[in-house]
Amino acid sequence: MYMSRFIILLAVLFFSGRGEAADFAQSDSIPGQRQRALNFKQDLLELFNLKEAAVIHSRKSCNCGCDIRKEEYVPSNPKEKFIAYDFCDSYVFEIQTEVDLMPDVSLRIYKLLSDNGFSFIEGKVKYNRKFRIDHYTVEGPDVLTFYEDKIYENGRRKIKISLSVPD
């Protein structure tokens, strides 16, 4: 009796596409888009030395009714900020820093994206200057995948990376 319930539970997890059993089965070979996005997040945390930083977790609802998980990392340097959002269909990372603190941050992030299999970063970089803000954008294959880098005249920098993770 207990064995049949266990088998039914495993089957439900496997065929739901959202259970850990399905994620585990998918991660045997090439990592899926969601796993690669999570690997990229870990690489970003290492890049900004935030592995040991305090994390503030919060949740809110999306327009489609799903939960949006937000993780805000609190670094020791008050001039930096790192926020990760987990939407139902994408991961979004926001990085706020000073240009002087890490001048080659874009190149490092490009390399991390490329190392994790996100080849959209090799696309055309669009540049726009508006309201004394240098705005660099690389668009991905869909609306939810992009890299955006805003450099303000006062030396502040805001980087936003969105990675689509379809089921």
Short mmCIF file of N, CA and C in Angstrom, two decimals:
data_model
loop_
_atom_site.label_atom_id
_atom_site.label_comp_id
_atom_site.label_asym_id
_atom_site.label_seq_id
_atom_site.Cartn_x
_atom_site.Cartn_y
_atom_site.Cartn_z
N MET A 1 0.82 -1.19 0.00
CA MET A 1 0.00 0.00 0.00
C MET A 1 0.87 1.26 0.00
N TYR A 2 1.85 1.29 0.91
CA TYR A 2 2.73 2.47 0.96
C TYR A 2 3.60 2.56 -0.29
N MET A 3 3.98 1.40 -0.82
CA MET A 3 4.82 1.37 -2.02
C MET A 3 4.06 1.93 -3.21
N SER A 4 2.78 1.61 -3.35
CA SER A 4 2.01 2.12 -4.48
C SER A 4 1.82 3.63 -4.36
N ARG A 5 1.64 4.15 -3.15
CA ARG A 5 1.53 5.60 -2.96
C ARG A 5 2.83 6.29 -3.33
N PHE A 6 3.94 5.67 -2.97
CA PHE A 6 5.25 6.21 -3.28
C PHE A 6 5.47 6.26 -4.80
N ILE A 7 5.09 5.22 -5.49
CA ILE A 7 5.25 5.17 -6.95
C ILE A 7 4.36 6.22 -7.61
N ILE A 8 3.14 6.38 -7.11
CA ILE A 8 2.24 7.40 -7.66
C ILE A 8 2.81 8.79 -7.43
N LEU A 9 3.36 9.04 -6.24
CA LEU A 9 3.97 10.33 -5.94
C LEU A 9 5.14 10.61 -6.87
N LEU A 10 5.99 9.63 -7.10
CA LEU A 10 7.11 9.80 -8.02
C LEU A 10 6.63 10.09 -9.44
N ALA A 11 5.59 9.38 -9.87
CA ALA A 11 5.06 9.60 -11.21
C ALA A 11 4.50 11.02 -11.35
N VAL A 12 3.77 11.48 -10.33
CA VAL A 12 3.22 12.84 -10.37
C VAL A 12 4.34 13.87 -10.45
N LEU A 13 5.38 13.71 -9.62
CA LEU A 13 6.52 14.63 -9.65
C LEU A 13 7.22 14.59 -11.00
N PHE A 14 7.39 13.43 -11.54
CA PHE A 14 8.10 13.29 -12.80
C PHE A 14 7.34 13.92 -13.96
N PHE A 15 6.04 13.66 -14.04
CA PHE A 15 5.27 14.14 -15.17
C PHE A 15 4.78 15.58 -15.01
N SER A 16 4.91 16.15 -13.83
CA SER A 16 4.45 17.53 -13.65
C SER A 16 5.37 18.52 -14.33
N GLY A 17 6.64 18.17 -14.53
CA GLY A 17 7.58 19.06 -15.18
C GLY A 17 8.11 20.13 -14.26
N ARG A 18 7.57 20.23 -13.05
CA ARG A 18 8.02 21.23 -12.11
C ARG A 18 8.59 20.61 -10.84
N GLY A 19 8.49 19.32 -10.71
CA GLY A 19 8.99 18.66 -9.52
C GLY A 19 10.48 18.46 -9.57
N GLU A 20 11.04 18.16 -8.41
CA GLU A 20 12.48 17.96 -8.33
C GLU A 20 12.90 16.74 -9.14
N ALA A 21 12.04 15.75 -9.23
CA ALA A 21 12.41 14.55 -9.99
C ALA A 21 12.60 14.90 -11.46
N ALA A 22 11.74 15.76 -12.00
CA ALA A 22 11.89 16.17 -13.40
C ALA A 22 13.14 17.01 -13.59
N ASP A 23 13.41 17.93 -12.64
CA ASP A 23 14.62 18.74 -12.73
C ASP A 23 15.86 17.88 -12.66
N PHE A 24 15.83 16.89 -11.78
CA PHE A 24 16.98 16.00 -11.63
C PHE A 24 17.20 15.18 -12.90
N ALA A 25 16.12 14.68 -13.49
CA ALA A 25 16.24 13.89 -14.71
C ALA A 25 16.78 14.74 -15.85
N GLN A 26 16.41 16.01 -15.89
CA GLN A 26 16.86 16.89 -16.94
C GLN A 26 18.33 17.27 -16.75
N SER A 27 18.82 17.30 -15.52
CA SER A 27 20.18 17.75 -15.26
C SER A 27 21.21 16.65 -15.47
N ASP A 28 20.79 15.44 -15.85
CA ASP A 28 21.74 14.37 -16.10
C ASP A 28 22.69 14.72 -17.24
N SER A 29 22.15 15.27 -18.31
CA SER A 29 22.98 15.56 -19.47
C SER A 29 23.34 17.04 -19.50
N ILE A 30 22.91 17.74 -20.51
CA ILE A 30 23.19 19.15 -20.64
C ILE A 30 22.27 19.92 -19.69
N PRO A 31 22.83 20.85 -18.91
CA PRO A 31 21.97 21.60 -17.99
C PRO A 31 20.92 22.41 -18.75
N GLY A 32 19.73 22.44 -18.20
CA GLY A 32 18.65 23.21 -18.82
C GLY A 32 18.86 24.70 -18.61
N GLN A 33 18.01 25.47 -19.24
CA GLN A 33 18.12 26.93 -19.18
C GLN A 33 18.01 27.43 -17.74
N ARG A 34 17.10 26.86 -16.96
CA ARG A 34 16.93 27.28 -15.57
C ARG A 34 18.19 26.99 -14.76
N GLN A 35 18.76 25.82 -14.93
CA GLN A 35 19.97 25.46 -14.19
C GLN A 35 21.15 26.35 -14.59
N ARG A 36 21.25 26.66 -15.88
CA ARG A 36 22.33 27.53 -16.34
C ARG A 36 22.17 28.93 -15.77
N ALA A 37 20.92 29.40 -15.63
CA ALA A 37 20.68 30.71 -15.03
C ALA A 37 21.08 30.70 -13.55
N LEU A 38 20.78 29.60 -12.86
CA LEU A 38 21.18 29.50 -11.46
C LEU A 38 22.70 29.43 -11.32
N ASN A 39 23.36 28.71 -12.25
CA ASN A 39 24.83 28.67 -12.24
C ASN A 39 25.40 30.07 -12.47
N PHE A 40 24.79 30.82 -13.38
CA PHE A 40 25.22 32.18 -13.65
C PHE A 40 25.06 33.04 -12.40
N LYS A 41 23.95 32.87 -11.69
CA LYS A 41 23.73 33.63 -10.46
C LYS A 41 24.84 33.34 -9.45
N GLN A 42 25.21 32.07 -9.29
CA GLN A 42 26.30 31.72 -8.37
C GLN A 42 27.62 32.35 -8.81
N ASP A 43 27.86 32.37 -10.12
CA ASP A 43 29.08 33.00 -10.63
C ASP A 43 29.08 34.50 -10.36
N LEU A 44 27.92 35.15 -10.50
CA LEU A 44 27.82 36.58 -10.19
C LEU A 44 28.10 36.84 -8.72
N LEU A 45 27.56 35.98 -7.86
CA LEU A 45 27.80 36.15 -6.42
C LEU A 45 29.29 36.03 -6.11
N GLU A 46 29.97 35.12 -6.78
CA GLU A 46 31.42 35.00 -6.59
C GLU A 46 32.15 36.23 -7.13
N LEU A 47 31.73 36.72 -8.29
CA LEU A 47 32.37 37.87 -8.90
C LEU A 47 32.31 39.09 -7.98
N PHE A 48 31.18 39.28 -7.34
CA PHE A 48 31.00 40.44 -6.46
C PHE A 48 31.28 40.12 -4.99
N ASN A 49 31.87 38.97 -4.72
CA ASN A 49 32.23 38.56 -3.35
C ASN A 49 31.02 38.62 -2.41
N LEU A 50 29.91 38.05 -2.84
CA LEU A 50 28.67 38.10 -2.05
C LEU A 50 28.26 36.73 -1.52
N LYS A 51 29.14 35.74 -1.58
CA LYS A 51 28.80 34.40 -1.10
C LYS A 51 28.41 34.41 0.38
N GLU A 52 29.08 35.26 1.14
CA GLU A 52 28.85 35.31 2.59
C GLU A 52 27.99 36.50 3.01
N ALA A 53 27.49 37.27 2.05
CA ALA A 53 26.71 38.46 2.37
C ALA A 53 25.34 38.09 2.92
N ALA A 54 24.80 38.98 3.72
CA ALA A 54 23.45 38.79 4.24
C ALA A 54 22.45 38.92 3.09
N VAL A 55 21.38 38.14 3.17
CA VAL A 55 20.38 38.14 2.11
C VAL A 55 19.01 38.46 2.72
N ILE A 56 18.31 39.36 2.08
CA ILE A 56 16.95 39.69 2.48
C ILE A 56 16.01 39.06 1.47
N HIS A 57 15.16 38.15 1.92
CA HIS A 57 14.21 37.46 1.05
C HIS A 57 12.83 38.11 1.16
N SER A 58 12.16 38.23 0.03
CA SER A 58 10.79 38.72 0.04
C SER A 58 10.05 38.10 -1.14
N ARG A 59 8.73 38.17 -1.09
CA ARG A 59 7.88 37.63 -2.15
C ARG A 59 6.78 38.63 -2.46
N LYS A 60 6.37 38.60 -3.72
CA LYS A 60 5.17 39.33 -4.12
C LYS A 60 4.57 38.58 -5.30
N SER A 61 3.40 39.00 -5.73
CA SER A 61 2.72 38.29 -6.81
C SER A 61 2.94 38.97 -8.15
N CYS A 62 3.00 38.14 -9.17
CA CYS A 62 3.14 38.59 -10.55
C CYS A 62 1.74 38.82 -11.13
N ASN A 63 1.66 39.45 -12.27
CA ASN A 63 0.35 39.66 -12.93
C ASN A 63 -0.32 38.34 -13.28
N CYS A 64 0.50 37.30 -13.55
CA CYS A 64 -0.08 36.01 -13.92
C CYS A 64 -0.50 35.20 -12.69
N GLY A 65 -0.23 35.72 -11.49
CA GLY A 65 -0.65 35.04 -10.27
C GLY A 65 0.44 34.24 -9.59
N CYS A 66 1.59 34.12 -10.21
CA CYS A 66 2.68 33.34 -9.60
C CYS A 66 3.44 34.19 -8.58
N ASP A 67 4.25 33.55 -7.79
CA ASP A 67 5.08 34.25 -6.81
C ASP A 67 6.36 34.76 -7.48
N ILE A 68 6.76 35.95 -7.10
CA ILE A 68 8.06 36.50 -7.51
C ILE A 68 8.93 36.47 -6.26
N ARG A 69 10.02 35.74 -6.34
CA ARG A 69 10.94 35.68 -5.21
C ARG A 69 12.05 36.70 -5.44
N LYS A 70 12.32 37.49 -4.43
CA LYS A 70 13.34 38.53 -4.51
C LYS A 70 14.39 38.26 -3.44
N GLU A 71 15.65 38.29 -3.87
CA GLU A 71 16.77 38.16 -2.94
C GLU A 71 17.62 39.41 -3.08
N GLU A 72 17.76 40.16 -2.00
CA GLU A 72 18.61 41.34 -2.02
C GLU A 72 19.83 41.07 -1.16
N TYR A 73 20.98 41.11 -1.78
CA TYR A 73 22.24 40.82 -1.09
C TYR A 73 22.80 42.12 -0.55
N VAL A 74 23.22 42.08 0.69
CA VAL A 74 23.71 43.27 1.36
C VAL A 74 25.23 43.15 1.52
N PRO A 75 25.99 43.77 0.62
CA PRO A 75 27.45 43.68 0.70
C PRO A 75 28.00 44.59 1.79
N SER A 76 29.25 44.40 2.11
CA SER A 76 29.88 45.24 3.13
C SER A 76 30.10 46.66 2.61
N ASN A 77 30.23 46.81 1.28
CA ASN A 77 30.41 48.12 0.67
C ASN A 77 29.03 48.74 0.41
N PRO A 78 28.70 49.85 1.05
CA PRO A 78 27.36 50.44 0.86
C PRO A 78 27.13 51.03 -0.53
N LYS A 79 28.18 51.15 -1.35
CA LYS A 79 28.02 51.71 -2.68
C LYS A 79 27.60 50.66 -3.70
N GLU A 80 27.47 49.41 -3.28
CA GLU A 80 27.08 48.34 -4.18
C GLU A 80 25.76 47.74 -3.74
N LYS A 81 25.05 47.16 -4.72
CA LYS A 81 23.77 46.51 -4.44
C LYS A 81 23.59 45.40 -5.45
N PHE A 82 23.09 44.26 -5.02
CA PHE A 82 22.83 43.13 -5.90
C PHE A 82 21.47 42.55 -5.56
N ILE A 83 20.58 42.49 -6.55
CA ILE A 83 19.23 41.96 -6.35
C ILE A 83 18.97 40.90 -7.41
N ALA A 84 18.41 39.76 -6.98
CA ALA A 84 18.04 38.69 -7.91
C ALA A 84 16.54 38.44 -7.77
N TYR A 85 15.85 38.45 -8.90
CA TYR A 85 14.42 38.17 -8.95
C TYR A 85 14.20 36.83 -9.65
N ASP A 86 13.32 36.01 -9.09
CA ASP A 86 12.96 34.73 -9.69
C ASP A 86 11.49 34.82 -10.09
N PHE A 87 11.25 35.10 -11.37
CA PHE A 87 9.89 35.14 -11.91
C PHE A 87 9.52 33.73 -12.38
N CYS A 88 8.29 33.53 -12.80
CA CYS A 88 7.88 32.21 -13.27
C CYS A 88 8.53 31.86 -14.60
N ASP A 89 8.94 32.86 -15.38
CA ASP A 89 9.49 32.59 -16.70
C ASP A 89 10.86 33.22 -16.96
N SER A 90 11.47 33.82 -15.94
CA SER A 90 12.79 34.42 -16.13
C SER A 90 13.46 34.70 -14.78
N TYR A 91 14.76 34.86 -14.86
CA TYR A 91 15.55 35.35 -13.74
C TYR A 91 16.05 36.73 -14.13
N VAL A 92 15.97 37.69 -13.21
CA VAL A 92 16.45 39.04 -13.46
C VAL A 92 17.44 39.39 -12.36
N PHE A 93 18.58 39.93 -12.78
CA PHE A 93 19.62 40.33 -11.84
C PHE A 93 19.88 41.81 -12.02
N GLU A 94 19.89 42.55 -10.91
CA GLU A 94 20.19 43.98 -10.94
C GLU A 94 21.43 44.22 -10.10
N ILE A 95 22.38 44.93 -10.68
CA ILE A 95 23.63 45.23 -9.99
C ILE A 95 23.80 46.74 -10.03
N GLN A 96 24.01 47.34 -8.87
CA GLN A 96 24.30 48.76 -8.80
C GLN A 96 25.66 48.91 -8.15
N THR A 97 26.52 49.67 -8.81
CA THR A 97 27.88 49.84 -8.31
C THR A 97 28.43 51.17 -8.81
N GLU A 98 29.64 51.47 -8.43
CA GLU A 98 30.35 52.65 -8.93
C GLU A 98 31.23 52.20 -10.08
N VAL A 99 31.38 53.03 -11.09
CA VAL A 99 32.20 52.69 -12.24
C VAL A 99 33.65 52.44 -11.81
N ASP A 100 34.15 53.22 -10.87
CA ASP A 100 35.55 53.11 -10.43
C ASP A 100 35.82 51.82 -9.67
N LEU A 101 34.81 51.26 -9.00
CA LEU A 101 35.04 50.07 -8.19
C LEU A 101 35.38 48.85 -9.04
N MET A 102 34.76 48.73 -10.20
CA MET A 102 35.00 47.59 -11.06
C MET A 102 34.81 48.03 -12.51
N PRO A 103 35.82 48.70 -13.10
CA PRO A 103 35.64 49.26 -14.44
C PRO A 103 35.42 48.22 -15.53
N ASP A 104 35.93 47.02 -15.38
CA ASP A 104 35.78 45.99 -16.42
C ASP A 104 34.67 44.99 -16.09
N VAL A 105 33.68 45.41 -15.31
CA VAL A 105 32.62 44.51 -14.89
C VAL A 105 31.82 43.97 -16.07
N SER A 106 31.59 44.78 -17.10
CA SER A 106 30.83 44.29 -18.26
C SER A 106 31.53 43.12 -18.94
N LEU A 107 32.84 43.24 -19.12
CA LEU A 107 33.58 42.16 -19.76
C LEU A 107 33.54 40.89 -18.92
N ARG A 108 33.62 41.04 -17.62
CA ARG A 108 33.56 39.86 -16.73
C ARG A 108 32.19 39.21 -16.80
N ILE A 109 31.13 40.02 -16.82
CA ILE A 109 29.77 39.47 -16.89
C ILE A 109 29.54 38.82 -18.25
N TYR A 110 30.03 39.44 -19.33
CA TYR A 110 29.93 38.83 -20.67
C TYR A 110 30.54 37.44 -20.66
N LYS A 111 31.72 37.33 -20.04
CA LYS A 111 32.42 36.04 -19.99
C LYS A 111 31.61 35.02 -19.19
N LEU A 112 31.05 35.44 -18.05
CA LEU A 112 30.24 34.53 -17.25
C LEU A 112 29.01 34.06 -18.03
N LEU A 113 28.36 34.97 -18.73
CA LEU A 113 27.20 34.58 -19.54
C LEU A 113 27.60 33.59 -20.62
N SER A 114 28.69 33.87 -21.29
CA SER A 114 29.18 32.99 -22.34
C SER A 114 29.57 31.62 -21.78
N ASP A 115 30.25 31.62 -20.64
CA ASP A 115 30.67 30.36 -20.00
C ASP A 115 29.48 29.50 -19.60
N ASN A 116 28.35 30.14 -19.31
CA ASN A 116 27.15 29.41 -18.91
C ASN A 116 26.21 29.13 -20.08
N GLY A 117 26.67 29.34 -21.29
CA GLY A 117 25.90 28.95 -22.47
C GLY A 117 24.92 29.98 -22.98
N PHE A 118 25.00 31.23 -22.53
CA PHE A 118 24.11 32.27 -23.02
C PHE A 118 24.83 33.04 -24.12
N SER A 119 24.62 32.61 -25.35
CA SER A 119 25.36 33.15 -26.49
C SER A 119 24.77 34.45 -27.04
N PHE A 120 23.61 34.88 -26.54
CA PHE A 120 23.02 36.12 -27.04
C PHE A 120 23.95 37.31 -26.80
N ILE A 121 24.83 37.20 -25.84
CA ILE A 121 25.72 38.29 -25.46
C ILE A 121 26.70 38.62 -26.58
N GLU A 122 26.85 37.70 -27.53
CA GLU A 122 27.74 37.95 -28.67
C GLU A 122 27.06 38.77 -29.75
N GLY A 123 25.82 39.17 -29.51
CA GLY A 123 25.07 39.95 -30.49
C GLY A 123 25.51 41.40 -30.52
N LYS A 124 24.79 42.17 -31.30
CA LYS A 124 25.11 43.58 -31.50
C LYS A 124 24.79 44.39 -30.25
N VAL A 125 25.75 45.22 -29.83
CA VAL A 125 25.56 46.10 -28.69
C VAL A 125 24.97 47.41 -29.20
N LYS A 126 23.81 47.78 -28.67
CA LYS A 126 23.18 49.04 -29.05
C LYS A 126 23.57 50.10 -28.02
N TYR A 127 23.91 51.28 -28.51
CA TYR A 127 24.32 52.37 -27.63
C TYR A 127 23.37 53.55 -27.82
N ASN A 128 23.04 54.18 -26.70
CA ASN A 128 22.17 55.35 -26.71
C ASN A 128 22.60 56.26 -25.56
N ARG A 129 22.65 57.55 -25.82
CA ARG A 129 22.93 58.51 -24.75
C ARG A 129 21.73 59.43 -24.63
N LYS A 130 21.14 59.43 -23.44
CA LYS A 130 19.94 60.22 -23.20
C LYS A 130 19.96 60.71 -21.75
N PHE A 131 19.67 61.95 -21.55
CA PHE A 131 19.64 62.55 -20.22
C PHE A 131 20.95 62.32 -19.47
N ARG A 132 22.07 62.44 -20.15
CA ARG A 132 23.42 62.28 -19.59
C ARG A 132 23.65 60.88 -19.02
N ILE A 133 23.01 59.89 -19.64
CA ILE A 133 23.17 58.48 -19.24
C ILE A 133 23.60 57.70 -20.48
N ASP A 134 24.74 57.00 -20.38
CA ASP A 134 25.18 56.10 -21.44
C ASP A 134 24.46 54.77 -21.24
N HIS A 135 23.75 54.35 -22.27
CA HIS A 135 22.89 53.17 -22.16
C HIS A 135 23.32 52.14 -23.20
N TYR A 136 23.84 50.99 -22.73
CA TYR A 136 24.27 49.91 -23.61
C TYR A 136 23.29 48.74 -23.44
N THR A 137 22.86 48.16 -24.57
CA THR A 137 21.90 47.06 -24.52
C THR A 137 22.30 45.98 -25.52
N VAL A 138 22.17 44.73 -25.08
CA VAL A 138 22.29 43.58 -25.97
C VAL A 138 20.99 42.79 -25.81
N GLU A 139 20.28 42.61 -26.91
CA GLU A 139 19.01 41.91 -26.86
C GLU A 139 19.21 40.44 -27.17
N GLY A 140 18.41 39.61 -26.52
CA GLY A 140 18.48 38.18 -26.72
C GLY A 140 17.47 37.70 -27.75
N PRO A 141 17.30 36.38 -27.83
CA PRO A 141 16.40 35.80 -28.82
C PRO A 141 14.92 36.04 -28.52
N ASP A 142 14.60 36.43 -27.28
CA ASP A 142 13.21 36.73 -26.94
C ASP A 142 13.17 37.99 -26.08
N VAL A 143 11.99 38.44 -25.75
CA VAL A 143 11.82 39.69 -25.02
C VAL A 143 12.36 39.61 -23.59
N LEU A 144 12.38 38.42 -23.03
CA LEU A 144 12.80 38.25 -21.64
C LEU A 144 14.30 38.01 -21.47
N THR A 145 15.06 38.06 -22.53
CA THR A 145 16.50 37.84 -22.44
C THR A 145 17.21 39.08 -22.96
N PHE A 146 17.93 39.77 -22.06
CA PHE A 146 18.68 40.95 -22.47
C PHE A 146 19.74 41.29 -21.43
N TYR A 147 20.66 42.15 -21.84
CA TYR A 147 21.69 42.71 -20.96
C TYR A 147 21.61 44.22 -21.14
N GLU A 148 21.53 44.94 -20.04
CA GLU A 148 21.38 46.39 -20.08
C GLU A 148 22.38 47.01 -19.10
N ASP A 149 23.13 47.98 -19.56
CA ASP A 149 24.14 48.63 -18.73
C ASP A 149 23.96 50.14 -18.84
N LYS A 150 23.65 50.78 -17.73
CA LYS A 150 23.47 52.24 -17.71
C LYS A 150 24.60 52.84 -16.88
N ILE A 151 25.31 53.77 -17.50
CA ILE A 151 26.39 54.45 -16.80
C ILE A 151 26.00 55.92 -16.67
N TYR A 152 25.84 56.37 -15.44
CA TYR A 152 25.41 57.73 -15.16
C TYR A 152 26.61 58.66 -15.09
N GLU A 153 26.37 59.93 -15.33
CA GLU A 153 27.45 60.91 -15.34
C GLU A 153 28.12 61.06 -13.97
N ASN A 154 27.40 60.78 -12.91
CA ASN A 154 27.96 60.92 -11.57
C ASN A 154 28.82 59.73 -11.14
N GLY A 155 29.05 58.77 -12.05
CA GLY A 155 29.91 57.63 -11.75
C GLY A 155 29.17 56.39 -11.29
N ARG A 156 27.86 56.46 -11.17
CA ARG A 156 27.06 55.28 -10.79
C ARG A 156 26.83 54.41 -12.02
N ARG A 157 26.61 53.15 -11.77
CA ARG A 157 26.37 52.20 -12.85
C ARG A 157 25.27 51.25 -12.41
N LYS A 158 24.35 50.96 -13.32
CA LYS A 158 23.27 50.02 -13.05
C LYS A 158 23.22 49.01 -14.18
N ILE A 159 23.41 47.74 -13.84
CA ILE A 159 23.39 46.66 -14.81
C ILE A 159 22.17 45.79 -14.53
N LYS A 160 21.45 45.47 -15.59
CA LYS A 160 20.26 44.62 -15.46
C LYS A 160 20.39 43.49 -16.47
N ILE A 161 20.29 42.26 -15.99
CA ILE A 161 20.40 41.09 -16.85
C ILE A 161 19.13 40.27 -16.66
N SER A 162 18.48 39.95 -17.76
CA SER A 162 17.27 39.13 -17.71
C SER A 162 17.53 37.88 -18.54
N LEU A 163 17.26 36.71 -17.96
CA LEU A 163 17.45 35.45 -18.64
C LEU A 163 16.14 34.67 -18.65
N SER A 164 15.63 34.42 -19.83
CA SER A 164 14.39 33.67 -19.99
C SER A 164 14.63 32.22 -19.62
N VAL A 165 13.72 31.64 -18.85
CA VAL A 165 13.83 30.23 -18.46
C VAL A 165 12.50 29.54 -18.73
N PRO A 166 12.24 29.23 -20.00
CA PRO A 166 10.98 28.55 -20.34
C PRO A 166 10.95 27.15 -19.76
N ASP A 167 9.76 26.68 -19.44
CA ASP A 167 9.62 25.32 -18.89
C ASP A 167 9.83 24.28 -19.95
#
